[in-house]
Amino acid sequence: CLGDLQHRLFCRTWLSGGINGYLTPPGAIGKPPHVDDHDVLVLQQDGAKSWLLLDTATREVAAEVVLNAGDVLYLPQGVPHHARAHSDGGQPSLHLAVGLHRSPMSWAS
């Protein structure tokens, strides 16, 4: 199923990338704050997770987005972020991260 998703997505968009799964225990942070060098589509599969989007200059929280099962979040490359699984309900949180590597966009003058 994931292999089909990856094949269809990257063949149809002419982009490259990969799909990673993250199973995070209740209340835990999966990865410390970081910046990806590619765009990411977050596909929340189970449980809930709060995504903290950080200001690029101060690294202070600029926005918080809560994802529940079935929600999707687009993270452009270069946006500092991290996520924390919700602890209510005592269940872990599972999301798929679809990394999209693309050429930098440019405007013709």
mmCIF file of N, CA and C in Angstrom, residues 22-29 44-50 67-69 84-95:
data_model
loop_
_atom_site.group_PDB
_atom_site.id
_atom_site.type_symbol
_atom_site.label_atom_id
_atom_site.label_comp_id
_atom_site.label_asym_id
_atom_site.label_seq_id
_atom_site.Cartn_x
_atom_site.Cartn_y
_atom_site.Cartn_z
ATOM 1 N N TYR A 22 6.258 7.693 11.640
ATOM 2 C CA TYR A 22 6.675 8.079 12.984
ATOM 3 C C TYR A 22 5.602 7.677 13.987
ATOM 4 N N LEU A 23 5.922 6.718 14.843
ATOM 5 C CA LEU A 23 5.042 6.282 15.914
ATOM 6 C C LEU A 23 5.592 6.883 17.201
ATOM 7 N N THR A 24 4.836 7.798 17.801
ATOM 8 C CA THR A 24 5.314 8.561 18.953
ATOM 9 C C THR A 24 4.496 8.201 20.187
ATOM 10 N N PRO A 25 5.161 7.848 21.301
ATOM 11 C CA PRO A 25 4.432 7.528 22.536
ATOM 12 C C PRO A 25 3.631 8.730 23.041
ATOM 13 N N PRO A 26 2.568 8.497 23.819
ATOM 14 C CA PRO A 26 1.754 9.594 24.335
ATOM 15 C C PRO A 26 2.593 10.630 25.083
ATOM 16 N N GLY A 27 2.393 11.913 24.753
ATOM 17 C CA GLY A 27 3.081 13.014 25.422
ATOM 18 C C GLY A 27 4.519 13.242 25.000
ATOM 19 N N ALA A 28 5.047 12.417 24.109
ATOM 20 C CA ALA A 28 6.467 12.505 23.736
ATOM 21 C C ALA A 28 6.665 13.353 22.477
ATOM 22 N N ILE A 29 7.871 13.879 22.349
ATOM 23 C CA ILE A 29 8.305 14.583 21.139
ATOM 24 C C ILE A 29 9.100 13.581 20.317
ATOM 25 N N GLN A 44 -1.612 12.436 9.118
ATOM 26 C CA GLN A 44 -1.870 11.890 10.451
ATOM 27 C C GLN A 44 -2.730 10.645 10.321
ATOM 28 N N GLN A 45 -2.220 9.518 10.809
ATOM 29 C CA GLN A 45 -2.888 8.235 10.651
ATOM 30 C C GLN A 45 -3.710 7.824 11.867
ATOM 31 N N ASP A 46 -3.179 8.065 13.068
ATOM 32 C CA ASP A 46 -3.867 7.637 14.281
ATOM 33 C C ASP A 46 -3.442 8.527 15.440
ATOM 34 N N GLY A 47 -4.312 8.692 16.411
ATOM 35 C CA GLY A 47 -4.002 9.540 17.550
ATOM 36 C C GLY A 47 -4.005 11.002 17.142
ATOM 37 N N ALA A 48 -3.413 11.827 18.003
ATOM 38 C CA ALA A 48 -3.348 13.273 17.744
ATOM 39 C C ALA A 48 -1.952 13.780 18.050
ATOM 40 N N LYS A 49 -1.574 14.825 17.337
ATOM 41 C CA LYS A 49 -0.243 15.397 17.492
ATOM 42 C C LYS A 49 -0.342 16.910 17.326
ATOM 43 N N SER A 50 0.349 17.653 18.203
ATOM 44 C CA SER A 50 0.453 19.112 18.071
ATOM 45 C C SER A 50 1.752 19.436 17.370
ATOM 46 N N LEU A 67 -3.193 18.056 14.694
ATOM 47 C CA LEU A 67 -3.636 17.097 13.686
ATOM 48 C C LEU A 67 -4.274 15.894 14.369
ATOM 49 N N ASN A 68 -5.424 15.483 13.857
ATOM 50 C CA ASN A 68 -6.104 14.268 14.272
ATOM 51 C C ASN A 68 -6.094 13.315 13.094
ATOM 52 N N ALA A 69 -6.447 12.057 13.345
ATOM 53 C CA ALA A 69 -6.458 11.049 12.283
ATOM 54 C C ALA A 69 -7.230 11.567 11.065
ATOM 55 N N ARG A 84 4.534 17.079 19.104
ATOM 56 C CA ARG A 84 4.358 16.337 20.357
ATOM 57 C C ARG A 84 3.051 15.550 20.277
ATOM 58 N N ALA A 85 3.123 14.265 20.597
ATOM 59 C CA ALA A 85 1.921 13.430 20.639
ATOM 60 C C ALA A 85 1.079 13.836 21.846
ATOM 61 N N HIS A 86 -0.227 13.858 21.671
ATOM 62 C CA HIS A 86 -1.112 14.169 22.792
ATOM 63 C C HIS A 86 -1.096 13.021 23.787
ATOM 64 N N SER A 87 -1.229 13.354 25.066
ATOM 65 C CA SER A 87 -1.183 12.322 26.096
ATOM 66 C C SER A 87 -2.566 11.851 26.514
ATOM 67 N N ASP A 88 -3.610 12.612 26.169
ATOM 68 C CA ASP A 88 -4.962 12.198 26.552
ATOM 69 C C ASP A 88 -5.353 10.924 25.800
ATOM 70 N N GLY A 89 -5.999 10.046 26.485
ATOM 71 C CA GLY A 89 -6.385 8.775 25.879
ATOM 72 C C GLY A 89 -5.313 7.704 25.990
ATOM 73 N N GLY A 90 -4.083 8.101 26.293
ATOM 74 C CA GLY A 90 -3.012 7.142 26.494
ATOM 75 C C GLY A 90 -2.597 6.350 25.268
ATOM 76 N N GLN A 91 -2.938 6.829 24.093
ATOM 77 C CA GLN A 91 -2.546 6.080 22.891
ATOM 78 C C GLN A 91 -1.435 6.807 22.149
ATOM 79 N N PRO A 92 -0.582 6.067 21.463
ATOM 80 C CA PRO A 92 0.479 6.704 20.673
ATOM 81 C C PRO A 92 -0.103 7.424 19.459
ATOM 82 N N SER A 93 0.725 8.206 18.821
ATOM 83 C CA SER A 93 0.338 8.947 17.629
ATOM 84 C C SER A 93 1.166 8.435 16.455
ATOM 85 N N LEU A 94 0.504 8.203 15.343
ATOM 86 C CA LEU A 94 1.188 7.719 14.135
ATOM 87 C C LEU A 94 0.941 8.678 12.987
ATOM 88 N N HIS A 95 2.040 9.146 12.373
ATOM 89 C CA HIS A 95 1.890 9.941 11.153
ATOM 90 C C HIS A 95 2.906 9.485 10.119
#
